[in-house]
PDB file of C-alpha atoms and ligand atoms in Angstrom:
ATOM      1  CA  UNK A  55       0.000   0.000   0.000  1.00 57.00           C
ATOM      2  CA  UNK A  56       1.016   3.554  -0.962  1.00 66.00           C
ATOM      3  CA  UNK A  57       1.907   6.256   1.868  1.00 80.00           C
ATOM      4  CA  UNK A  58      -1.075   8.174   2.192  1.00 84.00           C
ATOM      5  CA  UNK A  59      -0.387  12.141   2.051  1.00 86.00           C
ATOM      6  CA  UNK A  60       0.164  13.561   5.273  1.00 91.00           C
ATOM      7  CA  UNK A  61      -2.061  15.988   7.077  1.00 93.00           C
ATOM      8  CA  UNK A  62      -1.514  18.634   9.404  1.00 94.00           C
ATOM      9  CA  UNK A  63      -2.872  17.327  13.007  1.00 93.00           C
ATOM     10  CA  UNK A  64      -4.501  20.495  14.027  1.00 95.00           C
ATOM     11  CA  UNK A  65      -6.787  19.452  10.845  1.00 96.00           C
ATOM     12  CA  UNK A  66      -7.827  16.404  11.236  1.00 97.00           C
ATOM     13  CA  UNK A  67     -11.581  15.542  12.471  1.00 98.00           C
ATOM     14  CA  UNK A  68     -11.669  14.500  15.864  1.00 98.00           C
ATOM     15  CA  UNK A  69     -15.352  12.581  15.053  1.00 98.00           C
ATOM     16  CA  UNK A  70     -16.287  10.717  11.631  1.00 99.00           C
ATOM     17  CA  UNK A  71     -19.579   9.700  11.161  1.00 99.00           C
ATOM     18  CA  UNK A  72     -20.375   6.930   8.294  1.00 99.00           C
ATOM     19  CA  UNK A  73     -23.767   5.940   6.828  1.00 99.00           C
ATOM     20  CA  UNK A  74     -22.241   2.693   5.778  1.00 98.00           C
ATOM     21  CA  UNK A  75     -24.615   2.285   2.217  1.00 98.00           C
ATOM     22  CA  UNK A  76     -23.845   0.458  -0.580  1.00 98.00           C
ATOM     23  CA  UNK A  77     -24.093  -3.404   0.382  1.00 98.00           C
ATOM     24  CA  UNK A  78     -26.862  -4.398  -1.498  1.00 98.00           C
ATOM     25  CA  UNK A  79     -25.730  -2.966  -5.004  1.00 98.00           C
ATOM     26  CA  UNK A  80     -22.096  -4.337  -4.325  1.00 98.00           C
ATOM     27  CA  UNK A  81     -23.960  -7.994  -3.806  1.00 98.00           C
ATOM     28  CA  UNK A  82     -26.149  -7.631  -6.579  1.00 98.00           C
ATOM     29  CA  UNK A  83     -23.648  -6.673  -9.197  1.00 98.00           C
ATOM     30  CA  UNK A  84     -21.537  -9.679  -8.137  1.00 98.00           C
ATOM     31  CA  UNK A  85     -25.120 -11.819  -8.229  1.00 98.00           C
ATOM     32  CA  UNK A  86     -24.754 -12.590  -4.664  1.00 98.00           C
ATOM     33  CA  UNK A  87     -27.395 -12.431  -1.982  1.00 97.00           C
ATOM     34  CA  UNK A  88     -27.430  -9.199  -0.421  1.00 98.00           C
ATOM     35  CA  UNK A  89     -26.279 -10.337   3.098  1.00 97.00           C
ATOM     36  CA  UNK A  90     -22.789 -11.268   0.983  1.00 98.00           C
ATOM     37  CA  UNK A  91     -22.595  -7.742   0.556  1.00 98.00           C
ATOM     38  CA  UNK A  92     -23.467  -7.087   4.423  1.00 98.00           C
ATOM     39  CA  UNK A  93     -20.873  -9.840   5.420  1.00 97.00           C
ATOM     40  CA  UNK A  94     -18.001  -7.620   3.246  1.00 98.00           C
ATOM     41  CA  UNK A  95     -18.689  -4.089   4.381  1.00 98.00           C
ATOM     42  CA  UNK A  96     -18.039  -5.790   8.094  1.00 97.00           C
ATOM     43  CA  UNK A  97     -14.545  -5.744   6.735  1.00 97.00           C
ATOM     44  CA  UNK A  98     -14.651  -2.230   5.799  1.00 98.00           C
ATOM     45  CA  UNK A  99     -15.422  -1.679   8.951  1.00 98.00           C
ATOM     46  CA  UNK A 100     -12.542  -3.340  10.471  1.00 97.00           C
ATOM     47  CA  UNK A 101     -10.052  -1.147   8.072  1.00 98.00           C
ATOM     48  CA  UNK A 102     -12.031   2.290   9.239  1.00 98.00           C
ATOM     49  CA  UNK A 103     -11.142   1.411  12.916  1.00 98.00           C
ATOM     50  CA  UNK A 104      -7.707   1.091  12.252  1.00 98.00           C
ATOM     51  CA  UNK A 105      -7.246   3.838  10.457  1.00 98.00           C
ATOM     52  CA  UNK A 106      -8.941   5.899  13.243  1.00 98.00           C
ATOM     53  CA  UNK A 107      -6.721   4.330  15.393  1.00 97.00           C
ATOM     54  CA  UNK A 108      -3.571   5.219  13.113  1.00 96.00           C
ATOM     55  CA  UNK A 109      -4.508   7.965  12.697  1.00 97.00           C
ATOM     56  CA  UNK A 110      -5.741   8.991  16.559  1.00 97.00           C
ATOM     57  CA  UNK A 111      -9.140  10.283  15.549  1.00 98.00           C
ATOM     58  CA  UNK A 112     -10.834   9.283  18.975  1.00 98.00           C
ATOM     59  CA  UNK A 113     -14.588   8.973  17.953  1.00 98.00           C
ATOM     60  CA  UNK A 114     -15.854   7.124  15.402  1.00 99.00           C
ATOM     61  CA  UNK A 115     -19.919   6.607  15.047  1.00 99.00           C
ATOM     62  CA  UNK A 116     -20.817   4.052  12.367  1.00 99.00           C
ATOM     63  CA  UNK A 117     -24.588   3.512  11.369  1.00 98.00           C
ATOM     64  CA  UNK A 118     -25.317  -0.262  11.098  1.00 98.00           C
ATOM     65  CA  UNK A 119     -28.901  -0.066  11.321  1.00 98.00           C
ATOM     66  CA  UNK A 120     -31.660   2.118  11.159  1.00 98.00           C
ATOM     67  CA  UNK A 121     -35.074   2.028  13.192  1.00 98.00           C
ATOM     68  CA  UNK A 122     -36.577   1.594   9.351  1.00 98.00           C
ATOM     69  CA  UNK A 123     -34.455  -0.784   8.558  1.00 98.00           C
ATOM     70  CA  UNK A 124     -36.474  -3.117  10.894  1.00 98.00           C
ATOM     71  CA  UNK A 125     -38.971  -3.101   7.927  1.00 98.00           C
ATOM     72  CA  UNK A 126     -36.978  -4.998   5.467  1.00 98.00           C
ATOM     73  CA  UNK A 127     -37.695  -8.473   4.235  1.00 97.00           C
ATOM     74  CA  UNK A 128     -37.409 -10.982   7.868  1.00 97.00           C
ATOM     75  CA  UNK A 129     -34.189 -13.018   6.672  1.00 97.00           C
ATOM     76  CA  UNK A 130     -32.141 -10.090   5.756  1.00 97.00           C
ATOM     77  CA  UNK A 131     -33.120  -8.742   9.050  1.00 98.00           C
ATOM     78  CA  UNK A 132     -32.041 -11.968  10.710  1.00 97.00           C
ATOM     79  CA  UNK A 133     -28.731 -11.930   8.500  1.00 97.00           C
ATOM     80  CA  UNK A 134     -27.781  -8.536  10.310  1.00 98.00           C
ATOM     81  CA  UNK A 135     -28.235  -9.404  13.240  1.00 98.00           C
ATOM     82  CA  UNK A 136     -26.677 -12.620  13.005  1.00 98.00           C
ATOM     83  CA  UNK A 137     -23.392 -10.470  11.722  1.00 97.00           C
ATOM     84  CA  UNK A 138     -23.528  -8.091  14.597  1.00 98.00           C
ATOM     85  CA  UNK A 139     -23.097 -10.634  16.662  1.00 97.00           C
ATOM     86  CA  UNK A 140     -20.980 -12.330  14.885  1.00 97.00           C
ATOM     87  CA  UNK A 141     -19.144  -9.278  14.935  1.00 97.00           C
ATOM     88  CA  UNK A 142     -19.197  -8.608  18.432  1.00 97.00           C
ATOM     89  CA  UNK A 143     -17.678 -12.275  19.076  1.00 96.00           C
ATOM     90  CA  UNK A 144     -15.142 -12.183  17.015  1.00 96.00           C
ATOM     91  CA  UNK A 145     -13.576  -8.718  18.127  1.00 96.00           C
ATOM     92  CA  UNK A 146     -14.575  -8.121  22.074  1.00 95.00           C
ATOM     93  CA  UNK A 147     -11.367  -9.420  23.057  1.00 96.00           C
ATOM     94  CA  UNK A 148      -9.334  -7.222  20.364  1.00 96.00           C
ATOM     95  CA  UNK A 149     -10.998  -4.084  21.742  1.00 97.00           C
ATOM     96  CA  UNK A 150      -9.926  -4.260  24.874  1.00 97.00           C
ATOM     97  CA  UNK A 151      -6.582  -5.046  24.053  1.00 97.00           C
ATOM     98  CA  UNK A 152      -6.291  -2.477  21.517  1.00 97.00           C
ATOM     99  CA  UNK A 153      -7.922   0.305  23.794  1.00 98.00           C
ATOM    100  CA  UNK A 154     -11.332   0.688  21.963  1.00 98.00           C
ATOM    101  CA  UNK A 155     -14.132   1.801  23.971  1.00 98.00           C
ATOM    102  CA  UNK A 156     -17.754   1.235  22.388  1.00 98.00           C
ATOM    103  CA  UNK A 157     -20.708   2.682  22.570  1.00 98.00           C
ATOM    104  CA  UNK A 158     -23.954   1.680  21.414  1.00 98.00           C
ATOM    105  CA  UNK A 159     -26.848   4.237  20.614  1.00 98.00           C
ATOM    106  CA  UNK A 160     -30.305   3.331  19.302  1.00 98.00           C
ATOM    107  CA  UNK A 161     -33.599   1.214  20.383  1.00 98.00           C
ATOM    108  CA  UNK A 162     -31.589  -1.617  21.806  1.00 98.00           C
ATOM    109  CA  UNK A 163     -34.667  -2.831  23.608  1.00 97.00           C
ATOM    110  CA  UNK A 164     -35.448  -4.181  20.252  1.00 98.00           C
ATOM    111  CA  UNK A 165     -32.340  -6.289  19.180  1.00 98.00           C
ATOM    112  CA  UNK A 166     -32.220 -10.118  19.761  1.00 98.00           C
ATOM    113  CA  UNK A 167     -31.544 -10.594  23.330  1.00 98.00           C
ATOM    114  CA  UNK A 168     -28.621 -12.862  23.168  1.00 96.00           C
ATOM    115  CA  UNK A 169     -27.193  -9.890  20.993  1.00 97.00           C
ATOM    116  CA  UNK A 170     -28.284  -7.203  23.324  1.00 98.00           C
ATOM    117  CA  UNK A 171     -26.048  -8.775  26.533  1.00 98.00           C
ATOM    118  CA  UNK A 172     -22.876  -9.349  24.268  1.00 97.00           C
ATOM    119  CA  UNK A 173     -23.004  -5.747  23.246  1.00 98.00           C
ATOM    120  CA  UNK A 174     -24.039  -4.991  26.835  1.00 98.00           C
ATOM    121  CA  UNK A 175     -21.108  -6.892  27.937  1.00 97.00           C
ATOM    122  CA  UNK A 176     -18.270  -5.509  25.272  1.00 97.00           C
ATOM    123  CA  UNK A 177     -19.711  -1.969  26.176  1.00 98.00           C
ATOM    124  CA  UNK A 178     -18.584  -2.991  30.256  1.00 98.00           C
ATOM    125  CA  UNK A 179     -15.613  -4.481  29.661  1.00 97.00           C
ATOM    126  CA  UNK A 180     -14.152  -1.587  27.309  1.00 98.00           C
ATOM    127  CA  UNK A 181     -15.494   0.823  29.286  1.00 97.00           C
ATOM    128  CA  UNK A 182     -12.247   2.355  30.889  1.00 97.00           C
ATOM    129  CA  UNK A 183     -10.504   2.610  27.061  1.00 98.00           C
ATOM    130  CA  UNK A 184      -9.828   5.575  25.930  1.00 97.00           C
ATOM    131  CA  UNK A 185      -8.091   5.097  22.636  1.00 97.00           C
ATOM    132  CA  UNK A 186     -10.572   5.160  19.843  1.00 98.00           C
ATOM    133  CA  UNK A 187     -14.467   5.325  20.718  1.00 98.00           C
ATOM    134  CA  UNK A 188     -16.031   3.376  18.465  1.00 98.00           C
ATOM    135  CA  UNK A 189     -19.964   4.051  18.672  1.00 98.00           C
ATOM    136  CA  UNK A 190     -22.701   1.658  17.196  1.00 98.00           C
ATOM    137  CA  UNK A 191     -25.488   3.018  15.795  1.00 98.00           C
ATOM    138  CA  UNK A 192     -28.161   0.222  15.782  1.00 98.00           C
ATOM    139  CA  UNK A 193     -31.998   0.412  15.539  1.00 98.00           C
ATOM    140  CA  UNK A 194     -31.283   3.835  15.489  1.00 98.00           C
ATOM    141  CA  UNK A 195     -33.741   6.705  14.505  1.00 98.00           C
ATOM    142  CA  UNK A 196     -32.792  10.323  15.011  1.00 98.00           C
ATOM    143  CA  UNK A 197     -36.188  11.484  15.286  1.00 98.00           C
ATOM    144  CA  UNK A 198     -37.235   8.732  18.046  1.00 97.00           C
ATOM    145  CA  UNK A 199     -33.862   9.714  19.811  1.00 98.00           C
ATOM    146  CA  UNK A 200     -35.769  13.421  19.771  1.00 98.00           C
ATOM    147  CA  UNK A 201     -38.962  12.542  20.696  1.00 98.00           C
ATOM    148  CA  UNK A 202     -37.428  10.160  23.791  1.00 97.00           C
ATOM    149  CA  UNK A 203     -35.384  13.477  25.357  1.00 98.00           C
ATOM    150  CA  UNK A 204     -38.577  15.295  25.055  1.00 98.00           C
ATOM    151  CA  UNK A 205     -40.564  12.853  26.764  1.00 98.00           C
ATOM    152  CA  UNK A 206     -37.403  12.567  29.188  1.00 98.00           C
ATOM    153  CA  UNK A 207     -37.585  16.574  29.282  1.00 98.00           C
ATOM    154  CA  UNK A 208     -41.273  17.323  29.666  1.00 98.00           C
ATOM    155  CA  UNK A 209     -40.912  14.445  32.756  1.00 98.00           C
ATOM    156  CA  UNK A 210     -38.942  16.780  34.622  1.00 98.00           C
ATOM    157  CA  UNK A 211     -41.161  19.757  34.260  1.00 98.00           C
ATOM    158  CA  UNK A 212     -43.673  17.764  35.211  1.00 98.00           C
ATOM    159  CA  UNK A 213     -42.350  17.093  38.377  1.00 98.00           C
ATOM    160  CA  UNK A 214     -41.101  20.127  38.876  1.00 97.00           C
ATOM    161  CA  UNK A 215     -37.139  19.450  38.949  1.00 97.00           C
ATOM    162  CA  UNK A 216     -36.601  21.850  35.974  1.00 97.00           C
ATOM    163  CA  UNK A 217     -38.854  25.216  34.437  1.00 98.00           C
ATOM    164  CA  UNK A 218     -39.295  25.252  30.596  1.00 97.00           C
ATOM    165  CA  UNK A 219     -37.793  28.358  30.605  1.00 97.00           C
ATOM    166  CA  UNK A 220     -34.684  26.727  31.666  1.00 97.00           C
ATOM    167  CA  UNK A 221     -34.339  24.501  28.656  1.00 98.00           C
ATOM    168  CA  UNK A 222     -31.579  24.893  26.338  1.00 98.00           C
ATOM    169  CA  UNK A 223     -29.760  23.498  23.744  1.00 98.00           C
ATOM    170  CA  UNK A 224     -27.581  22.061  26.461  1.00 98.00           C
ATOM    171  CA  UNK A 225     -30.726  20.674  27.673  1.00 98.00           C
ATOM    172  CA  UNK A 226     -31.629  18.358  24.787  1.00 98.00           C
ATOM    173  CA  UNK A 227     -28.153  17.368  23.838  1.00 98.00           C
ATOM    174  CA  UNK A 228     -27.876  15.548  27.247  1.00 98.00           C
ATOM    175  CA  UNK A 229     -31.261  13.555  27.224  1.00 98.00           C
ATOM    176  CA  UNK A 230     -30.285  11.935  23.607  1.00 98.00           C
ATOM    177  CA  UNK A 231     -28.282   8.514  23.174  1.00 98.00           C
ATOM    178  CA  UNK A 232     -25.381  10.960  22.509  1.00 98.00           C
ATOM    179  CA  UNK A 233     -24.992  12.945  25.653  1.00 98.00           C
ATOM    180  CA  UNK A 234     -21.305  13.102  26.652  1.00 95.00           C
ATOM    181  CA  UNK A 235     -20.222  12.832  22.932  1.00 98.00           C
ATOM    182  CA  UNK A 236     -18.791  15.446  20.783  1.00 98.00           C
ATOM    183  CA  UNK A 237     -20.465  16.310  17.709  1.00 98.00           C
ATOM    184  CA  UNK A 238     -19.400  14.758  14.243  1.00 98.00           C
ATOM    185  CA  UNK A 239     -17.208  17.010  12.240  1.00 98.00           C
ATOM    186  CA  UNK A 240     -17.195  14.564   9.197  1.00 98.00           C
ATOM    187  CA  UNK A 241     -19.942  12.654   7.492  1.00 98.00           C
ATOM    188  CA  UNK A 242     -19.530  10.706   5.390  1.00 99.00           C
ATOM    189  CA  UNK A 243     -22.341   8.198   3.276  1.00 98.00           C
ATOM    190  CA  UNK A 244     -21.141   5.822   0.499  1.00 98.00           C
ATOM    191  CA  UNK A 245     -22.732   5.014  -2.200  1.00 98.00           C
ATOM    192  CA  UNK A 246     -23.997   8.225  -3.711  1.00 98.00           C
ATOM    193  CA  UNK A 247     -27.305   9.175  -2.314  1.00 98.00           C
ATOM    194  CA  UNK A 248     -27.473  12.261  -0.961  1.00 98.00           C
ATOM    195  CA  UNK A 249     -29.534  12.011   2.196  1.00 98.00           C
ATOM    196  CA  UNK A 250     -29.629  11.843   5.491  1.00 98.00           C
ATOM    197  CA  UNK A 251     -31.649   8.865   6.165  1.00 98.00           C
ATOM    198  CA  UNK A 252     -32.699   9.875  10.098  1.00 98.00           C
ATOM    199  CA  UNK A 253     -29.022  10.131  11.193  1.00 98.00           C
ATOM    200  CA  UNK A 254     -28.111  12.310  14.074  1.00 98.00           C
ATOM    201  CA  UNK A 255     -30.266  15.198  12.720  1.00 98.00           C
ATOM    202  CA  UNK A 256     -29.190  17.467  15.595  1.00 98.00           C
ATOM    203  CA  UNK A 257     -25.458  16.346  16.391  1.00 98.00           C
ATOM    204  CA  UNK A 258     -24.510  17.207  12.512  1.00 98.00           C
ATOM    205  CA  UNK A 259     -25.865  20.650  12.013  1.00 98.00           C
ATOM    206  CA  UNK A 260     -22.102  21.804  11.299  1.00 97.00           C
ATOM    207  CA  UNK A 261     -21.199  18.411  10.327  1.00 98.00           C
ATOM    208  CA  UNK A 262     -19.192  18.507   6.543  1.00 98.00           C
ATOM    209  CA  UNK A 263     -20.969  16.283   4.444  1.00 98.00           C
ATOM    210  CA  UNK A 264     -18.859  14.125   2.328  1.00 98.00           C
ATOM    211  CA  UNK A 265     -20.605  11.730  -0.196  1.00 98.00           C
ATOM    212  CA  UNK A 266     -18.966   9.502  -2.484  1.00 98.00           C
ATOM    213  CA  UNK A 267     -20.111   6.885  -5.059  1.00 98.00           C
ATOM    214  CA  UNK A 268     -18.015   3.786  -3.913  1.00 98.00           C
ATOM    215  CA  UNK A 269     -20.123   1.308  -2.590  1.00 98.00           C
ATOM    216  CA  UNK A 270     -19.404   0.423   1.169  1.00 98.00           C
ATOM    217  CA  UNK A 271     -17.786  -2.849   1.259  1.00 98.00           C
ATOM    218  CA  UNK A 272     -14.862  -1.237  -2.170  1.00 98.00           C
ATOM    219  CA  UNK A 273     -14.409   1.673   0.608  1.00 98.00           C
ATOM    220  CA  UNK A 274     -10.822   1.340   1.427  1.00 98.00           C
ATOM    221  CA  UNK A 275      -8.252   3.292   3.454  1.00 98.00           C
ATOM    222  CA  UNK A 276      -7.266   5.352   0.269  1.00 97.00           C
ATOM    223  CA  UNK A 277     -11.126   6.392   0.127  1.00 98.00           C
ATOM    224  CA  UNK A 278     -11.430   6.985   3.496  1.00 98.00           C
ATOM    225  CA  UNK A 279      -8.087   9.339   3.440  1.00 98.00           C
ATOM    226  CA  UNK A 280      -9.086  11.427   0.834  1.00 97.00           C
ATOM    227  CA  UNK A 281     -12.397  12.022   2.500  1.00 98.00           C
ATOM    228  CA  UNK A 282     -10.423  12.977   5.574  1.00 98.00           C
ATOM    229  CA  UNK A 283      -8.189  15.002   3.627  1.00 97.00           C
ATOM    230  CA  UNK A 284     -11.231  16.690   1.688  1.00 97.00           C
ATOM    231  CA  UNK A 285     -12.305  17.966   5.187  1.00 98.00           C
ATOM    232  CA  UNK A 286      -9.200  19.182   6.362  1.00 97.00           C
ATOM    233  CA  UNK A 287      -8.844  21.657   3.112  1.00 96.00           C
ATOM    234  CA  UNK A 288     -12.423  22.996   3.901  1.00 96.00           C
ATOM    235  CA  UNK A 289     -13.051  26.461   5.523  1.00 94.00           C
ATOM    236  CA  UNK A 290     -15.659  25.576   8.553  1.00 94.00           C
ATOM    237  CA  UNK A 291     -16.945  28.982   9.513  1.00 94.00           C
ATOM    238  CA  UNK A 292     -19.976  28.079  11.664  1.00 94.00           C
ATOM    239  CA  UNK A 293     -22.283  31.182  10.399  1.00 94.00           C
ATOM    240  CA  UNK A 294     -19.512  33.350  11.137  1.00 95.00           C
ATOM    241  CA  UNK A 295     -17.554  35.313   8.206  1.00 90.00           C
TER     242      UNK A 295
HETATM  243  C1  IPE B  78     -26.283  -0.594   4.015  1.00 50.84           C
HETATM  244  O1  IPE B  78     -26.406  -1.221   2.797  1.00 50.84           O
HETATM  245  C2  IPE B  78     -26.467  -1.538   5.184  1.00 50.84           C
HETATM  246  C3  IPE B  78     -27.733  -1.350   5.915  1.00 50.84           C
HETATM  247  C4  IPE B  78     -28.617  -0.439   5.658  1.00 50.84           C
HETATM  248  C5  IPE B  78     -27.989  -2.263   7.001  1.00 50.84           C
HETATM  249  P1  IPE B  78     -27.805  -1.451   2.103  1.00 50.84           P
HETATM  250  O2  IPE B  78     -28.320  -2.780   2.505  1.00 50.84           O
HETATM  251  O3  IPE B  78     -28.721  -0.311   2.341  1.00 50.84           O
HETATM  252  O4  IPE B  78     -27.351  -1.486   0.576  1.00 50.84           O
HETATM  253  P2  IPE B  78     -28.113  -0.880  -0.660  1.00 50.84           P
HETATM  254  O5  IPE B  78     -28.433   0.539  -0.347  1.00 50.84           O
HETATM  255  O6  IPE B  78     -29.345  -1.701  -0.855  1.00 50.84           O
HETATM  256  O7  IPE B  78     -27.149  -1.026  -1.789  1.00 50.84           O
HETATM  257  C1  IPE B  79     -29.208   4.109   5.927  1.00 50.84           C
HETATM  258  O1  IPE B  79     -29.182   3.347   4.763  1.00 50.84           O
HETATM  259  C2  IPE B  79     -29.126   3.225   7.134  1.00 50.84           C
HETATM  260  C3  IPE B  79     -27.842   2.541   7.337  1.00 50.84           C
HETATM  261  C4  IPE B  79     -26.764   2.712   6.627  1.00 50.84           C
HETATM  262  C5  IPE B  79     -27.804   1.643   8.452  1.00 50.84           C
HETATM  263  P1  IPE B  79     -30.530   2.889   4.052  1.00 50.84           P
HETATM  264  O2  IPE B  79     -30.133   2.118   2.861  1.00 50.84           O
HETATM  265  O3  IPE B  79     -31.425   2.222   5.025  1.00 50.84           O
HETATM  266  O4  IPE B  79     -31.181   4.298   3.660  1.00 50.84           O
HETATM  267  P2  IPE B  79     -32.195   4.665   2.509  1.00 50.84           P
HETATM  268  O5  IPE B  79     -33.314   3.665   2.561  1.00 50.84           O
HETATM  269  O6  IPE B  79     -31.438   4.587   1.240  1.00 50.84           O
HETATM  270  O7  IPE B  79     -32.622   6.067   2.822  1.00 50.84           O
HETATM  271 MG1   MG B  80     -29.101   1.407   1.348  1.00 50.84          MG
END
């Protein structure tokens, strides 16, 4: 493999966001089933971790599955899951050797329960890592994550432990999944559509968007470079001048 260009520290994101898209095309244009395509972006995965961890970008938020994805056809449901916990087997142990602490955001209430505890369990046991946080999102719906801090919120007025008037943005950024996280400075989708797809709607409001037409599982450390070295030559200004 080539060196990849170097770029200046003070410019590189310190979270990436990926809407991991693609797998389904890249099966179908090999005429395999769809979860083949599922089973190789898992290894793209792998290669985005390390490069975060190369390259000592501490957060890293991938979206594995959405709260609509629940509404796809029951087997390719049940391959998914069957790969995140394949997953989740296969690389507990690395984690906490290699210092990765993860997080998991999303309706996890709704995931297979044998699933749930492993993830449960990896989240424990990598809980005092601090190299590269590696955040899950799974069953995950921005605007249920919205409508759950609100509920969370309007609880408290209710009872009186906080005054409307008091709410801020502060406010609503700690009742979602992501309280305690930083925002995402790059997002990136493969794949080429050019939506959002209910993905942290209020962590990326300054997010830089960064779509490109290679399918998930092709995405390789080259790709994932020159999207990080896209955002470093942008001017982020933050509705300022
Ligand atoms: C992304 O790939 C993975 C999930 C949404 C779980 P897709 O399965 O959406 O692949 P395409 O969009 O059909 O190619
Ligand atoms: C978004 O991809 C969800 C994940 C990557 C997990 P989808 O393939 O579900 O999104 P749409 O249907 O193209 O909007
Ligand atoms: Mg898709």
């Amino acid at each position: 493999m080539a060196t990849l260009p170097e770029i200046p520290k003070e410019k590189m994101p310190r979270h990436i966001a990926c809407i991991m898209d693609g797998n389904g095309r890249w099966a179908k244009k090999r005429l395999l089933p769809r979860k083949a395509g599922h089973r190789a972006g898992a290894d793209t995965v792998e290669r985005c971790v390390d490069y975060c961890m190369t390259h000592e970008i501490p957060w890293l938020t991938l979206y594995a599955f959405s709260s609509e994805n629940w509404s796809r056809p029951k087997a390719e449901v049940e391959a998914l899951m069957i790969l995140l916990h394949d997953f989740l087997k296969k690389h507990s142990q690395k984690m906490k050797e290699k210092g990765i602490r993860l997080h998991a955001i999303g309706d996890l209430r709704r995931l297979p329960e044998k699933t749930r505890h492993l993830l449960e369990e990896s989240i424990q046991e990598t809980s005092s890592n601090t190299q590269l946080n590696l955040v899950l999102a799974l069953s995950y719906g921005s605007r249920a994550e919205i409508v759950s801090a609100a509920q969370k919120i309007a609880t408290r007025v209710a009872t009186g432990e906080l005054k409307a008037e008091e709410i801020t943005e502060q406010t609503l950024s700690e009742h979602l999944y992501t309280a305690n996280m930083p925002d995402p400075d790059l997002l990136i989708r493969t794949s080429g559509e050019m939506r959002i797809s209910n993905f942290l709607l209020w962590q990326i409001s300054y997010a830089e968007i960064y779509v490109t037409d290679v399918l998930w599982p092709d995405f390789s450390t080259e790709n994932l470079h020159e999207a990080v070295s896209n955002y470093a030559s942008r001017n982020r200004r933050f509705g300022g001048v």
